[in-house]
Coordinates of C-alpha atoms in Angstrom, one line a residue:
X246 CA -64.4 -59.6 -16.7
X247 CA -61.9 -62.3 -17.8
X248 CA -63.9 -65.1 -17.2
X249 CA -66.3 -63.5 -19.4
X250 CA -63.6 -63.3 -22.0
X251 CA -63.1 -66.7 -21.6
X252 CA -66.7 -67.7 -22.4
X253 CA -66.5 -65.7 -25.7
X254 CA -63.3 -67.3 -26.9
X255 CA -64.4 -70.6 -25.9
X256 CA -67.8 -69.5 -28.0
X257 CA -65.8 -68.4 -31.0
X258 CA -63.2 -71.9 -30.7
X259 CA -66.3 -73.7 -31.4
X260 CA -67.5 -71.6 -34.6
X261 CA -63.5 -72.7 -35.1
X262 CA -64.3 -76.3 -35.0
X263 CA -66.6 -76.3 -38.0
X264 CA -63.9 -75.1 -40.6
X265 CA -61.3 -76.6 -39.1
X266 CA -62.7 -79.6 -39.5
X267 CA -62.3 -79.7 -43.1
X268 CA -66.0 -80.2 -44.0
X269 CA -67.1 -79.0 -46.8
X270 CA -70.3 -78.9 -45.4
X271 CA -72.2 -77.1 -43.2
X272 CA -75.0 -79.1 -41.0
X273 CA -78.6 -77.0 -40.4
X274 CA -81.2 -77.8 -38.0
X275 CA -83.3 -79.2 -40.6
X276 CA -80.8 -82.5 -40.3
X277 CA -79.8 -81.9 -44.1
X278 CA -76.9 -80.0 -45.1
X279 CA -75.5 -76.8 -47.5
X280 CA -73.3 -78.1 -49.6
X281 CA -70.4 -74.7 -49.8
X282 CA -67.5 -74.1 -51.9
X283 CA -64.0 -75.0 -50.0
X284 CA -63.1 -73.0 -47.4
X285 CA -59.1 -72.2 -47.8
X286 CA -56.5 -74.1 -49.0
X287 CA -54.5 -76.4 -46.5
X288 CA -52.5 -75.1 -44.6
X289 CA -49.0 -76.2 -44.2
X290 CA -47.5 -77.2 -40.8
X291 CA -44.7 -74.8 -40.8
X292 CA -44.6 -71.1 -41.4
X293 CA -42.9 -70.7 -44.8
X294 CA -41.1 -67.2 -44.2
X295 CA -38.9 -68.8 -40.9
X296 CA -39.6 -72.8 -41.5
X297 CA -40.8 -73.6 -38.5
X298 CA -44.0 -73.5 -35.9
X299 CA -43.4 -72.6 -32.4
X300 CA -46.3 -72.6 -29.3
X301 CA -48.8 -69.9 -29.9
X302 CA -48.4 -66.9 -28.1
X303 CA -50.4 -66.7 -24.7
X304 CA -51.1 -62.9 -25.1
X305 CA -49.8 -60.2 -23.4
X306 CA -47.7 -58.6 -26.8
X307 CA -47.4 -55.4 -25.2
X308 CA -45.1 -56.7 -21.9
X309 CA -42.7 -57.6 -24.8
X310 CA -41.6 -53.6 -25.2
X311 CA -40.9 -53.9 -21.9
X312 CA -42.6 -50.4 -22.0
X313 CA -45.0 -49.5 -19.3
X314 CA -45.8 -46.0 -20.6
X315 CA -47.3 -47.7 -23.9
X316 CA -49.4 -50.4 -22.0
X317 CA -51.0 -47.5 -20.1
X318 CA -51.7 -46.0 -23.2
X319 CA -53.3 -48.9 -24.7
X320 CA -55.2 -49.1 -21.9
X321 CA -56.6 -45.5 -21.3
X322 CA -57.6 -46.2 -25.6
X323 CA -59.5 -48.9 -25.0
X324 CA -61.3 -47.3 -22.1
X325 CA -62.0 -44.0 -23.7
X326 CA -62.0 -44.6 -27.2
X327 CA -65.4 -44.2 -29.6
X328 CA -64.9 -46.6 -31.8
X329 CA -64.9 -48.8 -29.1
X330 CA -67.7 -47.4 -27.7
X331 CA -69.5 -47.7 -30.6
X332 CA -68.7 -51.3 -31.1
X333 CA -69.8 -52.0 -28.0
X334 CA -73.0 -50.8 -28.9
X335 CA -73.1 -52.7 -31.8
X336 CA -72.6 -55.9 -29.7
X337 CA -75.5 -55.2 -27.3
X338 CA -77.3 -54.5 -30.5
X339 CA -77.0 -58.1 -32.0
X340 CA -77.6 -59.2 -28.2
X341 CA -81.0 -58.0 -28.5
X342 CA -81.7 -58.4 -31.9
X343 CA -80.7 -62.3 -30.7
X344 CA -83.2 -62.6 -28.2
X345 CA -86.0 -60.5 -30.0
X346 CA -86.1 -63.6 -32.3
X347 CA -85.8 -65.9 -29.7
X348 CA -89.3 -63.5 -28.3
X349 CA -90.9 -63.7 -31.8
X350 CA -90.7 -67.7 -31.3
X351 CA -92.8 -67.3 -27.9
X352 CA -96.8 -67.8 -27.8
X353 CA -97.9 -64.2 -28.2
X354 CA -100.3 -62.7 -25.6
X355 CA -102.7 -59.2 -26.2
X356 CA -105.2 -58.0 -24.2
X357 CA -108.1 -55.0 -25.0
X358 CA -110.7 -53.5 -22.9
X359 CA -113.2 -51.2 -23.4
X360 CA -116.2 -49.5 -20.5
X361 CA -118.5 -47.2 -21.6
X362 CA -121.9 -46.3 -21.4
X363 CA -125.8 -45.9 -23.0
X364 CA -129.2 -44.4 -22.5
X365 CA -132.1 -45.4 -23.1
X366 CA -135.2 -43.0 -23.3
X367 CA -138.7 -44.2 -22.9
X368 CA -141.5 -42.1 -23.1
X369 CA -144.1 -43.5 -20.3
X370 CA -147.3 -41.1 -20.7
X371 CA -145.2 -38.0 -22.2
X372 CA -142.9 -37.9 -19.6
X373 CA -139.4 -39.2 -21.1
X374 CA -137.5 -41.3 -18.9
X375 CA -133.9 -41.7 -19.1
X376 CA -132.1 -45.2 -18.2
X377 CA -128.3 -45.0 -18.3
X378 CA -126.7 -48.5 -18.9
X379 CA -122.7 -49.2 -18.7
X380 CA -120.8 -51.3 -21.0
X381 CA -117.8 -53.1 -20.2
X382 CA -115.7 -55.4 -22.8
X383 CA -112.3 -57.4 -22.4
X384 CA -110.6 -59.2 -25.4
X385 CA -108.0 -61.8 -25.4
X386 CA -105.5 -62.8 -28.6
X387 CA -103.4 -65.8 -28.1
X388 CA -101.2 -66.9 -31.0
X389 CA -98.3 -69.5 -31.6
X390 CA -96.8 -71.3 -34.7
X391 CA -95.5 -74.6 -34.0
X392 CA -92.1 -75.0 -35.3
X393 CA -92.9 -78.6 -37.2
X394 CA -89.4 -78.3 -39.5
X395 CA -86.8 -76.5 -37.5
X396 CA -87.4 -73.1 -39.2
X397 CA -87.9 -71.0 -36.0
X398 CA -84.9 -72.8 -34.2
X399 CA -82.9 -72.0 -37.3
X400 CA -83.8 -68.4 -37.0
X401 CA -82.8 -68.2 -33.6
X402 CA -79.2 -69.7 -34.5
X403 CA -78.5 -67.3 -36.8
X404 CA -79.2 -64.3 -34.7
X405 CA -77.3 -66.0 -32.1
X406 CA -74.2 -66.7 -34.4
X407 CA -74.5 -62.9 -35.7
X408 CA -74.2 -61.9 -32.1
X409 CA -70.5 -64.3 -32.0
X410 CA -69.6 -62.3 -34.5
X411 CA -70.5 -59.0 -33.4
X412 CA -68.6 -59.9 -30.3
X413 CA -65.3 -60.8 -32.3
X414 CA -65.9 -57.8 -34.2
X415 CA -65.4 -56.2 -30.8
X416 CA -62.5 -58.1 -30.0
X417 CA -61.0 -57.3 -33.3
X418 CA -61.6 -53.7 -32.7
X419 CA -59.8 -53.9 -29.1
X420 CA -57.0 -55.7 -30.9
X421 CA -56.7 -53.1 -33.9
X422 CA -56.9 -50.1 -31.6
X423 CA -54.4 -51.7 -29.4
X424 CA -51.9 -52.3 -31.8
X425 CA -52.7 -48.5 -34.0
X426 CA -51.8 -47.1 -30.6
X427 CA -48.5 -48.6 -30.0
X428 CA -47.5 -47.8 -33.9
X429 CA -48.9 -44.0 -32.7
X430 CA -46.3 -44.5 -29.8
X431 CA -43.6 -45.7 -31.9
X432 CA -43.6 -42.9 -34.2
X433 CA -44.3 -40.4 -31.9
X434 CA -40.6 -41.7 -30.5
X435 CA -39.3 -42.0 -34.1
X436 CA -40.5 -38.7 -35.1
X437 CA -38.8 -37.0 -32.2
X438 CA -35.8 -38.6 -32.2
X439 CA -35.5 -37.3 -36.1
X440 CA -36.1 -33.9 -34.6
X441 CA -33.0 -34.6 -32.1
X442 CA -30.8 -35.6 -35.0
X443 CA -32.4 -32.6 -36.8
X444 CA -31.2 -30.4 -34.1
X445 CA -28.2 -32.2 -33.3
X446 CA -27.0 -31.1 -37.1
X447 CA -28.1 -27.6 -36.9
X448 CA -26.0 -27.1 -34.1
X449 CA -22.9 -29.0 -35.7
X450 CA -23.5 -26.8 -38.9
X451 CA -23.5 -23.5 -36.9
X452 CA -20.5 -24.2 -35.5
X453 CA -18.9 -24.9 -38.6
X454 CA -20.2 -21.5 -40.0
X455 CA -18.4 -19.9 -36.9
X456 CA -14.9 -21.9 -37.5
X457 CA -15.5 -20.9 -41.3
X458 CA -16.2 -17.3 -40.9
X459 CA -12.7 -17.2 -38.2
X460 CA -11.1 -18.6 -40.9
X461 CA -12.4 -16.3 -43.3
X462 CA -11.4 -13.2 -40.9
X463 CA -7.5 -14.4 -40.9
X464 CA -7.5 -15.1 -45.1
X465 CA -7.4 -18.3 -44.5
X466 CA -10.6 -19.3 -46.9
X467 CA -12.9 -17.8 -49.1
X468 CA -16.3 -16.4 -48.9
X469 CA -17.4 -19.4 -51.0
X470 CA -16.6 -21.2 -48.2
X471 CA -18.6 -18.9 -45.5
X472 CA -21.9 -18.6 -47.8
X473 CA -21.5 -22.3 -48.1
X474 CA -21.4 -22.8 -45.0
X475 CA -24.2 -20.6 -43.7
X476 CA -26.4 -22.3 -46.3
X477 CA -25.8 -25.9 -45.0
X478 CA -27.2 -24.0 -41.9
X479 CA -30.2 -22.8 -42.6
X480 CA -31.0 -25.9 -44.9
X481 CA -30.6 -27.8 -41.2
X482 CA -32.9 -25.3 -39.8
X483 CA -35.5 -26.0 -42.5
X484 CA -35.1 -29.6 -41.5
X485 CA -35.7 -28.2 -38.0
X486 CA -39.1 -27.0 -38.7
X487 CA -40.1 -30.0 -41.0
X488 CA -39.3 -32.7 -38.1
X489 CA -41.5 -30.3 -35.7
X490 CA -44.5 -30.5 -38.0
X491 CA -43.9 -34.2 -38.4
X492 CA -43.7 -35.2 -34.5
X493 CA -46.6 -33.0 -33.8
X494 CA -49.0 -34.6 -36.3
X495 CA -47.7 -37.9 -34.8
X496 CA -48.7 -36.4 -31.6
X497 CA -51.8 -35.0 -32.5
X498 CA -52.7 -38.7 -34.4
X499 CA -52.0 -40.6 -31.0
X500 CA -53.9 -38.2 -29.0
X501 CA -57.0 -39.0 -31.2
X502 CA -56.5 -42.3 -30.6
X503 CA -56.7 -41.7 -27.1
X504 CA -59.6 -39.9 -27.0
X505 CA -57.9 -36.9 -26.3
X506 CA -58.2 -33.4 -27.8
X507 CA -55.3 -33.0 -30.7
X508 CA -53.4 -30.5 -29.0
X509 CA -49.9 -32.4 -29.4
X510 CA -49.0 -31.8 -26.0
X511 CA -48.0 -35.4 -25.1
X512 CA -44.8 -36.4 -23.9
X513 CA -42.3 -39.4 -25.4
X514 CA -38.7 -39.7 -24.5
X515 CA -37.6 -40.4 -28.3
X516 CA -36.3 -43.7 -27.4
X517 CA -37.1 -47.0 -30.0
X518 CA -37.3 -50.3 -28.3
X519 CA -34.2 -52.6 -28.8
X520 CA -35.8 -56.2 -29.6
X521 CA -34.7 -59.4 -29.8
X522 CA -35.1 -61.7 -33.1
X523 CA -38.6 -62.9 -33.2
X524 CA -39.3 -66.3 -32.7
X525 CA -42.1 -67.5 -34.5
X526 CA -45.7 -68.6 -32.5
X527 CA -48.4 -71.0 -33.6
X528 CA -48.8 -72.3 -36.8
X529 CA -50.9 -71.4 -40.2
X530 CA -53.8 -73.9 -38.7
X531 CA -53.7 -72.7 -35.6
X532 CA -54.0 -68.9 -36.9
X533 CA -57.7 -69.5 -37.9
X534 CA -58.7 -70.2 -34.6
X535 CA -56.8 -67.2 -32.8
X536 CA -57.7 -64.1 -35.1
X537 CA -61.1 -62.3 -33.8
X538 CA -61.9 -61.1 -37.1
X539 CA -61.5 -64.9 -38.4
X540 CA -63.6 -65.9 -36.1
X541 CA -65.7 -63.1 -37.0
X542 CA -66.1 -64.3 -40.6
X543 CA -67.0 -68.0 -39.6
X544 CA -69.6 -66.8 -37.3
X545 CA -71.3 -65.3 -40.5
X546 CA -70.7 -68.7 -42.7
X547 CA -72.6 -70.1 -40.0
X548 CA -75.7 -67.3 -39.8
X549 CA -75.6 -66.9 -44.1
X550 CA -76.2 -71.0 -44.2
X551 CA -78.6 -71.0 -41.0
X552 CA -80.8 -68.6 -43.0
X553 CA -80.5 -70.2 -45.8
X554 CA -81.7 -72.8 -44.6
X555 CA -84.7 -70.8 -42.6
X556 CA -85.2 -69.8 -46.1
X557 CA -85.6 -73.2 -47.4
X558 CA -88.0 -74.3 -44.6
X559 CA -90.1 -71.2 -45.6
X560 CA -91.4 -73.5 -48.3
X561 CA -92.7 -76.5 -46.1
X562 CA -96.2 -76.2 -44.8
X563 CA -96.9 -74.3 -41.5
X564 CA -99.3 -74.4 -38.4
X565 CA -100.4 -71.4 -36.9
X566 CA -102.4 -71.7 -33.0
X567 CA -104.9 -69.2 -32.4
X568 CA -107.3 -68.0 -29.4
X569 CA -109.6 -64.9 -29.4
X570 CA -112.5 -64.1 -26.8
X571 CA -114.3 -61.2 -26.6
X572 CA -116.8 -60.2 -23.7
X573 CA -118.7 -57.7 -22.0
X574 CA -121.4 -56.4 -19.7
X575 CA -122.5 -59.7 -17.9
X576 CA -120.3 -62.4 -19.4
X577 CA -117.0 -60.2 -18.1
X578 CA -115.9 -63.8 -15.8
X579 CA -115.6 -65.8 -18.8
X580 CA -112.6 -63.9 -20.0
X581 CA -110.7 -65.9 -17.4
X582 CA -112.4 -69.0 -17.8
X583 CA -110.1 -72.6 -19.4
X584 CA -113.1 -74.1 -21.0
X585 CA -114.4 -70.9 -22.6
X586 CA -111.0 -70.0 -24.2
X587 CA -110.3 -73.5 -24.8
X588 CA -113.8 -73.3 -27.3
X589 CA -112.2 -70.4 -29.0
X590 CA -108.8 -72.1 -30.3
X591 CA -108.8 -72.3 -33.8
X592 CA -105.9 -73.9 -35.8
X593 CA -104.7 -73.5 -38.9
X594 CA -102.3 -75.3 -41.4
X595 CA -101.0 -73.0 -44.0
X596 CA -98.9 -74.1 -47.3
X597 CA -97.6 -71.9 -49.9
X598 CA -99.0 -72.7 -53.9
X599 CA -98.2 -69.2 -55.6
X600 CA -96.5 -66.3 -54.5
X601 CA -94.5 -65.4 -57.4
X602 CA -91.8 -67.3 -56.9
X603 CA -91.0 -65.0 -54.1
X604 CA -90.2 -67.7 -51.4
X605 CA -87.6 -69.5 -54.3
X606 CA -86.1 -66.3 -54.3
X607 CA -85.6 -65.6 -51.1
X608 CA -84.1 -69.6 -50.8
X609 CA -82.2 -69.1 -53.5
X610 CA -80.6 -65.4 -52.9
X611 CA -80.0 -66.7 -48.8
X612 CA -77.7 -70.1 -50.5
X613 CA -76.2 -67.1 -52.8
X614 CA -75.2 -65.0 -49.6
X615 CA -73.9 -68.2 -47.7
X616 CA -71.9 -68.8 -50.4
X617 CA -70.5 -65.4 -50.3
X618 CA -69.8 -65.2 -46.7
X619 CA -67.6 -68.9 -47.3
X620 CA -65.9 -66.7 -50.1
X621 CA -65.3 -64.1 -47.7
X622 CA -64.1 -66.5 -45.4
X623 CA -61.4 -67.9 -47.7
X624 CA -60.4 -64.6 -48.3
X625 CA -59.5 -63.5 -44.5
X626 CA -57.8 -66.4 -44.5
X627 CA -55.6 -65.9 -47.1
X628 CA -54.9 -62.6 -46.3
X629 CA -54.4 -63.4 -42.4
X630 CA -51.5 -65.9 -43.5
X631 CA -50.3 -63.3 -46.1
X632 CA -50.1 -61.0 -43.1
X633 CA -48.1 -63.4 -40.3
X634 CA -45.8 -64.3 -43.2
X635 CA -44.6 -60.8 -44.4
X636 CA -44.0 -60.0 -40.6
X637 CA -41.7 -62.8 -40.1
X638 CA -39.6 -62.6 -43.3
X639 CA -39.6 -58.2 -42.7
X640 CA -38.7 -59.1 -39.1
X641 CA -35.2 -60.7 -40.9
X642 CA -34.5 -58.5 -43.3
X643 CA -35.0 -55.4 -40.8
X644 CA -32.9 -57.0 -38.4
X645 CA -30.4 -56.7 -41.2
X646 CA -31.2 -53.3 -42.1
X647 CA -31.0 -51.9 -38.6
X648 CA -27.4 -53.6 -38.1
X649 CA -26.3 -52.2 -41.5
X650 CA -27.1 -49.0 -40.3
X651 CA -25.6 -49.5 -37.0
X652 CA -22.0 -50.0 -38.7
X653 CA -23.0 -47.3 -41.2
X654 CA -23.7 -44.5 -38.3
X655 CA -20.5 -45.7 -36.6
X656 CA -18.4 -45.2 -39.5
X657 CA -19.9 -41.6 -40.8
X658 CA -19.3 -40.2 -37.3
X659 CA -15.6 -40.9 -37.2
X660 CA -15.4 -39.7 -41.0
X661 CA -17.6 -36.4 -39.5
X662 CA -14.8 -36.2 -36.9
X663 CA -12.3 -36.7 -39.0
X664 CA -13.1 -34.6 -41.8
X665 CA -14.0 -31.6 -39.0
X666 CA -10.1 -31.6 -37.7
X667 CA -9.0 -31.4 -41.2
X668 CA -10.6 -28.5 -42.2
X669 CA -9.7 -26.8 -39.0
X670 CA -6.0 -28.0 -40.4
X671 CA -7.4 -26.6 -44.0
X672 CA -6.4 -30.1 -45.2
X673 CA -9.7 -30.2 -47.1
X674 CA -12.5 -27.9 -48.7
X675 CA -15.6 -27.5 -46.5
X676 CA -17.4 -29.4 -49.2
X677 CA -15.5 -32.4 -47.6
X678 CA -16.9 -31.4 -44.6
X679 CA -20.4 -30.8 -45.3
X680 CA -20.8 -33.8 -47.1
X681 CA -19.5 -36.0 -44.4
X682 CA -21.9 -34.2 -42.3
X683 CA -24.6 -35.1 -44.4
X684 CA -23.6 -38.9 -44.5
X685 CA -24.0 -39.1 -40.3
X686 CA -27.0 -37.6 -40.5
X687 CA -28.0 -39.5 -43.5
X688 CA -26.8 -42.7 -41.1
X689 CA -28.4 -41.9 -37.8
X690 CA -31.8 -41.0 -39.5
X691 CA -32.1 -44.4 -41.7
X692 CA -31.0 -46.1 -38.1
X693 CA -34.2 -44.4 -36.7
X694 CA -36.4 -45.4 -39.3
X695 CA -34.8 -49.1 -39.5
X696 CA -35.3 -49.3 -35.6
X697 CA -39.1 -47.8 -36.1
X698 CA -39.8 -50.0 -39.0
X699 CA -38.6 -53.1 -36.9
X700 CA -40.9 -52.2 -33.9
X701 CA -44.1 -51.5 -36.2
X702 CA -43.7 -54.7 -37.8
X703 CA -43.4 -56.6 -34.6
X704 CA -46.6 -54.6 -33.9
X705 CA -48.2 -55.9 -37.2
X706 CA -46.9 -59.0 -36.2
X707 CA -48.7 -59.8 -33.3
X708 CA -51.8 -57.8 -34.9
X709 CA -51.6 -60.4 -37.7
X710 CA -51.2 -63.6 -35.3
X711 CA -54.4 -62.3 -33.4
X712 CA -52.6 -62.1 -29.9
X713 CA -54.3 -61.4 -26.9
X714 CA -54.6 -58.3 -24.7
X715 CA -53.8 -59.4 -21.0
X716 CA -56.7 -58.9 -18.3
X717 CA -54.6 -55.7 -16.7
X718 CA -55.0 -54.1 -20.3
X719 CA -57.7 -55.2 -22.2
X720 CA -61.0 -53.1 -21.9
X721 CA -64.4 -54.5 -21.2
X722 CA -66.1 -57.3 -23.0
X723 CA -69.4 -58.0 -22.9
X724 CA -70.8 -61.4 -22.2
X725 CA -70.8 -64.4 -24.2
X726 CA -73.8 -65.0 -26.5
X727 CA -76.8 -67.5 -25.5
X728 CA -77.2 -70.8 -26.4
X729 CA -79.9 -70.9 -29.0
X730 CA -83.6 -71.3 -27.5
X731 CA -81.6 -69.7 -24.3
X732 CA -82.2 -66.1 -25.6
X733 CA -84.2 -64.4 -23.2

């Protein structure tokens, strides 16, 4: 299974080569060349966001949790999942859409027969006699075009190169799914652990309504105080109910994901990863010839200029081999016989004058479409170097976030602490208290969320630098395309 992702990669790293290379170019089988608009603009040695490169990541994101639980989920997601499923069908699909062109190139073979019978009636003296006669027939078609210009072989090139990129479609997929699962994971933890704190605050607030309410019994406060108090309550058991509906549709999302009925019965310990500052991988040159769905979009540069240039060959004169041979009854041998097929062969050279300017067309709307797919290109380039930049500069500033909040959770439990043994002492008003309250669990929940928010956008991160799966995880990959002419 590996080696066979191996062969695809090494596939897709040469589709790399051609837009790496800087042409602006892109060579055809006809030995000319489509001239196409520039690819994407340099790229610069460094990532801007942290200033330098590092090596490129060898795969294997997922070990960096350090969280077994989520690697088996990836893994069970890529086995069971639909969308996979169905772009795995989609691969086998441009598989054999690749070798019926390669077929269509092929001399072409039919063969008919026919048996059947006659009678004759003679009439010998008045008495009608009745000869029965049987017919038997065999036909033979043979056909081939010569490919004189490259045409055919350019046919089969694209269909090959739309099967490349069918199959980094599929590794994009893996790589997508991979990644939504571990954010599903992440905030199934996160979502829980709001619940906790949810919890955690009912239960401080209840006790507070039982101190207020002893205090209330001695004259000590006011009912003020006591409906206060009992309101703070059920507000925290309101925010009870809205964290459950929260980690269950988290639940219920990650179970789809899975494959799974959404029944939100799967388990998570609410716990968020602790990482360590990300270092930064590869480099914005490298990145075009890691990400599957880059590779994806230069396979389809290469197919929208090989059929453009099918396109433009459609124009030049072509020859057309052709064999028929038809017998019956008495002549039923010949049907198998060199020399009497050889005197059937007929060939034909064929060159288009006027057809309405339809084969122009066609030329011209396949160099419009190659164009568009180089736009297209361009684009995902763009927009994967937007996306490894945002990660690295978020990665920074939630780093800072989450050690803000750190300090900030610290502080509003002491001040919770403290302000709770000064009302006991009636030093101050339970507003004091309430509101110190609501500042821990205003703290601990924005430290959830920074800690979340960190480990989604490592997540995105890796998504956005196109790492691997490892072999233990990834799911099955089909095997590498054929060579064009090998297409069978």
């Amino acid at each position: 299974m590996q080696s066979r992702r191996d062969d695809m990669n090494r596939n897709l790293a040469c589709l790399s080569a051609i837009v790496l290379s800087g042409c602006s170019t892109l060579p055809f089988s006809g030995g000319e060349a489509l001239d196409v608009i520039p690819v994407a603009p340099e790229a610069p040695a460094n990532w801007a966001a942290a200033g330098v490169a590092g090596e490129a990541d060898a795969g294997d994101w997922v070990a960096g949790f350090n969280d077994p639980i989520m690697a088996s989920l990836i893994k069970e997601a890529l086995k069971d999942s639909p969308t996979i499923a169905a772009q795995l069908a989609t691969v086998e699909a441009a598989r054999q859409t690749a070798r019926a062109v390669y077929g269509d190139t092929l001399p072409s073979l039919s063969a008919s027969g026919q048996v059947g019978g006659a009678r004759n009636v003679a009439d010998f003296g008045g008495e009608p006699i009745a000869n029965d006669q049987a017919i038997y027939g065999l036909g033979l078609n043979a056909s081939w075009e010569a490919d004189l210009w490259g045409r055919l072989r350019a046919g089969i090139q694209a269909a090959n190169a739309d099967l490349l990129a069918s199959e980094a479609d599929y590794a994009a997929a893996e790589l997508s799914l991979a990644a939504n699962v571990a954010t599903g994971w992440i905030n199934l933890n996160a979502a829980l652990a709001q619940e906790r704190v949810a919890v955690e605050t009912f239960e401080a607030r209840d006790r507070i309504v039982t101190l207020t309410e002893r205090r209330f019994s001695r004259g000590l406060t006011n009912a003020l105080d006591v409906r206060t108090a009992r309101s703070a309550r059920a507000g925290a058991q309101a925010q009870i109910a809205a964290r459950r509906q929260a980690s269950g549709e988290a639940a219920r999302l990650l179970e789809v994901l899975l494959g799974r009925y959404p029944s939100a019965a799967i388990v998570a310990a609410a716990e968020l990863p602790m990482l360590e500052a990300l270092k930064p991988s590869g480099n914005p040159a490298l990145l075009l010839s890691r990400r599957p769905d880059i590779a994806a979009s230069e396979a389809r540069v290469i197919s929208a200029g090989l059929s453009a240039e099918q396109a433009r060959l459609a124009l030049l004169p072509t020859l057309q081999l052709s064999a028929s041979a038809s017998t019956n009854g008495d002549t039923l041998s010949k049907a198998l016989d060199p020399d009497f097929l050889a005197s059937q062969l007929i060939a034909s050279i064929a060159q288009p004058i006027f057809n309405g300017g339809s084969l122009k067309a066609r030329r011209d709307s396949a160099l419009a479409r190659a164009e568009i797919a180089v736009a297209n290109y361009a684009t995902a380039a763009l927009q994967a170097w937007r996306e490894v930049e945002n990660a690295l500069a978020a990665d920074v500033l939630l780093a800072q976030q989450e050690a803000a909040q750190s300090v900030a959770l610290e502080e509003a439990v002491f001040a919770e602490d403290l302000a709770t043994r000064q009302y006991q002492n009636g030093l101050v008003t339970i507003f004091n208290l309430i509101d110190a309250q609501t500042q821990r669990l205003n703290s601990e929940s924005a430290l959830i969320s920074a800690r979340s928010n960190r480990a989604v956008n490592r997540i995105n991160y890796h998504l956005a630098l196109g790492g691997g799966l490892p072999a233990s995880v990834a799911g099955v990959t089909q095997e590498a395309a054929p060579a064009a002419g090998d297409t069978q």
